[in-house]
């Protein structure tokens, strides 16, 4: 999707993007860089990650966001290399098909999703905040989901619970650190056309169709449409947007019945 970039509002800002090698993270890294930011790509993917960093003139830091030492090193290296940590887009996450109805989801799958989707955000906030508190400024954007605020009968129980946790944690941190010049928002995207969604729906095409009915415009979002919201939340244009559930869902959460 072609978007005209109209500003240099991220000039001089250093942005860490977890899951920056694919999907929403990749589109956001491109958008932030196009608006003048220096980007740090943190991802498990040691093939795509360095390619993206090179494309955008930034740095790749191989990172497992569920590993405390990796996350601490990510933010420390960013600070050492570029002098500040202005934006943390804590976005990496998984949505495995084995995570489904509570009746079928074992505790091992439950725990894995909680660790990668929720514990990771706790770790990324903790280590980004160390630097942001010292600076007296920063914007943290944590990727939750519209399922943090709505229930789905096509359930992924641990995923939904993890995103609810991301939303509550973001709200609380936004309130706690506001007087220190730091904003923390939870981004709640609707379903977006990325490899993560494709993987899930390849396993069950009927599920994709079942969900699409609930999107008022009849198509899933594109990663660039989420990236535009990320760039806004990251920028000083969002100076009075804090502790929010920032919903970018094409109207799903407002829909009772959609048009034929
Ligand atoms: P994606 O699969 O396209 O990209 C996710 C990236 O995260 C990949 O590059 C992957 O390598 C990386 N990653 C996975 N586990 C990691 C780990 N442990 N450490 C570091 N990197 C890791 O996914 P996406 O659709 O762009 O999703 C990004 C975020 O948006 C996720 O948190 C997801 O839950 C959320 N989200 C997605 C949708 C959607 O429909 N796609 C909707 C709402 C929320």
Short mmCIF file of C-alpha atoms and ligand atoms in Angstrom, two decimals:
data_model
loop_
_atom_site.label_atom_id
_atom_site.label_comp_id
_atom_site.label_asym_id
_atom_site.label_seq_id
_atom_site.Cartn_x
_atom_site.Cartn_y
_atom_site.Cartn_z
CA UNK A 1 0.00 0.00 0.00
CA UNK A 2 1.43 3.39 -1.04
CA UNK A 3 1.48 5.96 1.75
CA UNK A 4 2.85 9.45 1.31
CA UNK A 5 5.24 10.23 4.16
CA UNK A 6 4.68 13.82 5.12
CA UNK A 7 7.04 14.53 7.98
CA UNK A 8 10.44 14.06 9.56
CA UNK A 9 8.86 13.92 13.00
CA UNK A 10 11.02 10.99 14.14
CA UNK A 11 14.35 12.66 13.29
CA UNK A 12 16.88 12.08 16.06
CA UNK A 13 14.79 9.37 17.76
CA UNK A 14 16.16 5.91 18.41
CA UNK A 15 13.50 3.21 18.11
CA UNK A 16 13.80 -0.42 19.16
CA UNK A 17 11.37 -2.71 17.33
CA UNK A 18 10.97 -6.29 18.49
CA UNK A 19 9.68 -8.65 15.83
CA UNK A 20 11.02 -6.10 13.35
CA UNK A 21 11.89 -8.71 10.73
CA UNK A 22 8.30 -9.44 9.66
CA UNK A 23 4.71 -8.25 9.46
CA UNK A 24 3.66 -5.32 11.64
CA UNK A 25 7.16 -4.86 13.08
CA UNK A 26 8.75 -4.71 9.63
CA UNK A 27 6.20 -2.24 8.28
CA UNK A 28 6.63 -0.11 11.41
CA UNK A 29 10.41 -0.15 11.16
CA UNK A 30 10.13 1.05 7.56
CA UNK A 31 7.66 3.77 8.49
CA UNK A 32 9.68 5.00 11.48
CA UNK A 33 12.88 5.05 9.41
CA UNK A 34 11.08 6.92 6.61
CA UNK A 35 10.12 9.54 9.19
CA UNK A 36 13.76 9.98 10.19
CA UNK A 37 14.22 7.51 13.08
CA UNK A 38 17.25 5.35 13.76
CA UNK A 39 15.90 1.81 14.04
CA UNK A 40 17.12 -1.20 15.99
CA UNK A 41 15.66 -4.48 14.75
CA UNK A 42 15.40 -7.13 17.46
CA UNK A 43 14.27 -10.54 16.28
CA UNK A 44 14.93 -14.27 16.41
CA UNK A 45 15.24 -14.29 12.62
CA UNK A 46 18.95 -13.98 11.94
CA UNK A 47 18.45 -14.00 8.17
CA UNK A 48 15.73 -11.39 7.63
CA UNK A 49 16.70 -9.29 10.68
CA UNK A 50 20.11 -8.15 9.37
CA UNK A 51 18.65 -7.59 5.87
CA UNK A 52 15.99 -5.27 7.26
CA UNK A 53 18.52 -3.40 9.42
CA UNK A 54 20.75 -2.92 6.39
CA UNK A 55 17.86 -1.73 4.22
CA UNK A 56 16.97 0.89 6.83
CA UNK A 57 20.49 1.91 7.88
CA UNK A 58 19.96 0.65 11.43
CA UNK A 59 21.28 -2.13 13.63
CA UNK A 60 20.15 -5.74 14.07
CA UNK A 61 20.42 -7.29 17.52
CA UNK A 62 19.63 -11.03 17.58
CA UNK A 63 17.16 -11.31 20.42
CA UNK A 64 14.85 -13.82 22.01
CA UNK A 65 12.40 -11.50 23.73
CA UNK A 66 11.55 -14.22 26.24
CA UNK A 67 15.14 -14.29 27.50
CA UNK A 68 16.01 -11.75 30.19
CA UNK A 69 19.72 -11.54 29.37
CA UNK A 70 18.96 -11.00 25.67
CA UNK A 71 16.48 -8.22 26.41
CA UNK A 72 18.79 -6.45 28.86
CA UNK A 73 21.60 -6.63 26.28
CA UNK A 74 19.31 -5.32 23.52
CA UNK A 75 18.54 -2.06 25.31
CA UNK A 76 22.10 -1.70 26.67
CA UNK A 77 23.59 -2.10 23.19
CA UNK A 78 21.10 0.39 21.75
CA UNK A 79 22.08 2.97 24.34
CA UNK A 80 25.79 2.33 23.83
CA UNK A 81 25.56 2.52 20.04
CA UNK A 82 23.13 5.41 19.60
CA UNK A 83 23.09 7.26 22.94
CA UNK A 84 19.40 6.94 23.85
CA UNK A 85 16.35 4.68 23.83
CA UNK A 86 13.51 6.95 22.74
CA UNK A 87 10.94 4.43 21.55
CA UNK A 88 10.41 0.78 22.45
CA UNK A 89 7.92 -0.94 20.16
CA UNK A 90 7.48 -4.23 22.00
CA UNK A 91 5.75 -6.15 19.28
CA UNK A 92 7.15 -9.68 18.85
CA UNK A 93 4.55 -12.33 19.47
CA UNK A 94 3.31 -15.76 18.44
CA UNK A 95 -0.10 -17.21 17.71
CA UNK A 96 0.40 -20.96 17.26
CA UNK A 97 -2.50 -23.11 15.95
CA UNK A 98 -2.11 -25.50 18.94
CA UNK A 99 -3.37 -22.66 21.14
CA UNK A 100 -7.11 -23.02 20.68
CA UNK A 101 -10.10 -23.84 22.87
CA UNK A 102 -9.35 -24.08 26.58
CA UNK A 103 -10.67 -27.65 26.37
CA UNK A 104 -7.90 -28.66 23.97
CA UNK A 105 -4.98 -26.43 24.98
CA UNK A 106 -2.42 -28.07 27.23
CA UNK A 107 -0.47 -26.28 29.90
CA UNK A 108 2.76 -26.48 27.87
CA UNK A 109 1.23 -24.54 24.96
CA UNK A 110 -0.42 -22.14 27.40
CA UNK A 111 2.92 -21.46 29.10
CA UNK A 112 4.85 -20.98 25.87
CA UNK A 113 2.43 -18.36 24.58
CA UNK A 114 2.40 -16.55 27.94
CA UNK A 115 6.20 -16.45 27.95
CA UNK A 116 6.67 -15.21 24.39
CA UNK A 117 3.74 -12.77 24.35
CA UNK A 118 3.48 -11.48 27.92
CA UNK A 119 6.64 -12.15 29.93
CA UNK A 120 8.57 -10.72 26.97
CA UNK A 121 6.68 -7.43 27.18
CA UNK A 122 7.32 -7.27 30.93
CA UNK A 123 11.04 -7.76 30.22
CA UNK A 124 11.18 -5.25 27.37
CA UNK A 125 9.36 -2.60 29.42
CA UNK A 126 11.58 -3.22 32.44
CA UNK A 127 14.84 -2.79 30.52
CA UNK A 128 13.64 0.03 28.23
CA UNK A 129 12.37 1.93 31.27
CA UNK A 130 15.80 1.84 32.95
CA UNK A 131 17.11 4.05 30.15
CA UNK A 132 13.95 6.12 29.70
CA UNK A 133 13.73 6.99 33.40
CA UNK A 134 17.35 8.14 33.30
CA UNK A 135 16.64 10.28 30.19
CA UNK A 136 13.31 11.58 31.53
CA UNK A 137 11.57 10.76 28.24
CA UNK A 138 10.32 7.89 26.12
CA UNK A 139 7.42 6.26 24.33
CA UNK A 140 6.64 2.58 24.82
CA UNK A 141 4.17 0.88 22.52
CA UNK A 142 3.20 -2.67 23.41
CA UNK A 143 1.36 -4.75 20.83
CA UNK A 144 -1.76 -6.20 22.40
CA UNK A 145 -4.69 -7.07 20.12
CA UNK A 146 -8.40 -6.39 19.69
CA UNK A 147 -8.89 -9.75 21.46
CA UNK A 148 -7.68 -8.00 24.62
CA UNK A 149 -11.01 -6.17 24.61
CA UNK A 150 -13.36 -8.58 22.81
CA UNK A 151 -14.10 -12.28 23.20
CA UNK A 152 -13.92 -14.72 20.29
CA UNK A 153 -15.74 -18.03 20.10
CA UNK A 154 -12.97 -19.10 17.67
CA UNK A 155 -10.74 -19.15 20.71
CA UNK A 156 -6.97 -18.99 21.20
CA UNK A 157 -7.18 -18.97 24.93
CA UNK A 158 -3.59 -18.31 25.94
CA UNK A 159 -3.08 -15.72 23.18
CA UNK A 160 -6.15 -13.76 24.25
CA UNK A 161 -5.19 -13.94 27.92
CA UNK A 162 -1.62 -12.84 27.11
CA UNK A 163 -2.90 -9.82 25.19
CA UNK A 164 -5.22 -8.89 28.06
CA UNK A 165 -2.14 -8.95 30.27
CA UNK A 166 -0.24 -6.72 27.85
CA UNK A 167 -3.10 -4.23 27.90
CA UNK A 168 -3.34 -4.06 31.72
CA UNK A 169 0.40 -3.85 32.16
CA UNK A 170 0.68 -1.04 29.62
CA UNK A 171 -2.09 0.94 31.29
CA UNK A 172 -0.48 0.63 34.71
CA UNK A 173 2.99 1.57 33.46
CA UNK A 174 1.61 4.57 31.59
CA UNK A 175 0.06 5.83 34.80
CA UNK A 176 3.11 5.08 36.94
CA UNK A 177 5.73 6.74 34.73
CA UNK A 178 3.81 9.70 33.24
CA UNK A 179 5.42 12.28 35.54
CA UNK A 180 8.82 11.04 34.37
CA UNK A 181 8.05 12.02 30.78
CA UNK A 182 7.28 8.49 29.62
CA UNK A 183 4.16 7.36 27.78
CA UNK A 184 3.10 3.71 27.56
CA UNK A 185 0.30 2.66 25.22
CA UNK A 186 -1.14 -0.69 24.21
CA UNK A 187 -1.73 -1.00 20.50
CA UNK A 188 -4.79 -3.14 19.74
CA UNK A 189 -4.78 -4.12 16.06
CA UNK A 190 -7.62 -5.98 14.43
CA UNK A 191 -6.70 -8.92 12.18
CA UNK A 192 -3.85 -7.91 9.88
CA UNK A 193 -2.60 -9.57 6.73
CA UNK A 194 0.80 -10.85 7.99
CA UNK A 195 2.65 -14.21 8.03
CA UNK A 196 1.37 -14.79 11.57
CA UNK A 197 -2.26 -14.62 10.46
CA UNK A 198 -1.53 -16.53 7.24
CA UNK A 199 0.02 -19.37 9.24
CA UNK A 200 -2.96 -19.59 11.50
CA UNK A 201 -5.52 -19.54 8.70
CA UNK A 202 -3.60 -21.89 6.39
CA UNK A 203 -4.27 -24.48 9.08
CA UNK A 204 -8.02 -23.72 8.95
CA UNK A 205 -9.34 -21.59 6.03
CA UNK A 206 -12.89 -21.81 7.37
CA UNK A 207 -11.72 -19.92 10.47
CA UNK A 208 -10.45 -17.06 8.28
CA UNK A 209 -13.81 -16.74 6.54
CA UNK A 210 -15.66 -16.98 9.85
CA UNK A 211 -13.63 -14.02 11.17
CA UNK A 212 -13.74 -11.87 8.06
CA UNK A 213 -17.51 -11.55 8.42
CA UNK A 214 -16.92 -9.37 11.48
CA UNK A 215 -14.69 -6.81 9.77
CA UNK A 216 -16.94 -3.95 8.59
CA UNK A 217 -14.96 -3.23 5.43
CA UNK A 218 -14.73 -6.95 4.59
CA UNK A 219 -10.94 -7.22 4.39
CA UNK A 220 -8.19 -7.63 6.93
CA UNK A 221 -5.90 -4.71 7.74
CA UNK A 222 -2.53 -4.27 6.06
CA UNK A 223 0.68 -3.98 8.13
CA UNK A 224 1.26 -0.45 6.78
CA UNK A 225 -2.07 0.65 8.25
CA UNK A 226 -0.91 -0.44 11.69
CA UNK A 227 2.54 1.09 11.14
CA UNK A 228 0.95 4.51 10.61
CA UNK A 229 -0.58 4.27 14.09
CA UNK A 230 2.71 3.10 15.58
CA UNK A 231 4.51 6.11 14.10
CA UNK A 232 1.87 8.42 15.60
CA UNK A 233 2.13 6.85 19.07
CA UNK A 234 5.93 6.93 18.87
CA UNK A 235 6.02 10.61 17.95
CA UNK A 236 5.54 13.78 19.98
CA UNK A 237 2.26 14.28 18.10
CA UNK A 238 0.89 11.76 20.62
CA UNK A 239 2.16 13.71 23.64
CA UNK A 240 -1.23 13.52 25.41
CA UNK A 241 -1.96 9.90 24.41
CA UNK A 242 -0.97 7.71 27.32
CA UNK A 243 -2.07 4.48 29.01
CA UNK A 244 -4.54 3.93 26.19
CA UNK A 245 -5.96 0.86 24.51
CA UNK A 246 -5.19 2.31 21.07
CA UNK A 247 -7.49 0.38 18.80
CA UNK A 248 -6.76 0.12 15.07
CA UNK A 249 -9.25 -2.51 14.00
CA UNK A 250 -11.27 -1.19 11.04
CA UNK A 251 -14.31 -0.87 13.31
CA UNK A 252 -14.60 -4.50 14.44
CA UNK A 253 -14.97 -3.60 18.10
CA UNK A 254 -17.82 -1.22 17.27
CA UNK A 255 -19.73 -3.59 15.00
CA UNK A 256 -22.89 -5.41 16.03
CA UNK A 257 -23.82 -6.71 12.56
CA UNK A 258 -21.88 -5.86 9.39
CA UNK A 259 -23.36 -5.00 5.97
CA UNK A 260 -23.86 -7.82 3.46
P1 LIG B 1 4.77 -12.02 12.27
O1 LIG B 1 4.77 -13.48 12.55
O2 LIG B 1 4.65 -11.53 10.86
O3 LIG B 1 6.07 -11.36 12.90
C1 LIG B 1 6.46 -11.65 14.21
C2 LIG B 1 7.97 -11.48 14.32
O4 LIG B 1 8.32 -11.75 15.68
C3 LIG B 1 8.77 -12.46 13.45
O5 LIG B 1 9.79 -11.78 12.74
C4 LIG B 1 9.36 -13.44 14.46
O6 LIG B 1 10.63 -13.96 14.07
C5 LIG B 1 9.46 -12.56 15.69
N1 LIG B 1 9.49 -13.35 16.93
C6 LIG B 1 8.69 -14.38 17.30
N2 LIG B 1 9.04 -14.86 18.49
C7 LIG B 1 10.11 -14.11 18.90
C8 LIG B 1 10.94 -14.14 20.04
N3 LIG B 1 10.76 -15.03 21.02
N4 LIG B 1 11.94 -13.24 20.13
C9 LIG B 1 12.14 -12.33 19.13
N5 LIG B 1 11.41 -12.28 18.01
C10 LIG B 1 10.39 -13.16 17.90
O7 LIG B 1 3.60 -11.42 13.19
P2 LIG B 1 2.71 -10.07 13.12
O8 LIG B 1 1.38 -10.46 12.60
O9 LIG B 1 3.45 -8.97 12.52
O10 LIG B 1 2.50 -9.84 14.68
C11 LIG B 1 3.21 -8.87 15.41
C12 LIG B 1 2.46 -8.62 16.70
O11 LIG B 1 1.14 -8.17 16.41
C13 LIG B 1 2.30 -9.85 17.57
O12 LIG B 1 2.45 -9.49 18.94
C14 LIG B 1 0.87 -10.27 17.31
O13 LIG B 1 0.31 -10.98 18.37
C15 LIG B 1 0.21 -8.92 17.14
N6 LIG B 1 -1.06 -8.90 16.43
C16 LIG B 1 -1.13 -9.43 15.18
C17 LIG B 1 -2.35 -9.41 14.53
C18 LIG B 1 -2.49 -10.00 13.15
O14 LIG B 1 -3.62 -10.22 12.73
N7 LIG B 1 -1.43 -10.26 12.43
C19 LIG B 1 -3.48 -8.86 15.15
C20 LIG B 1 -3.35 -8.32 16.42
C21 LIG B 1 -2.13 -8.35 17.06
#
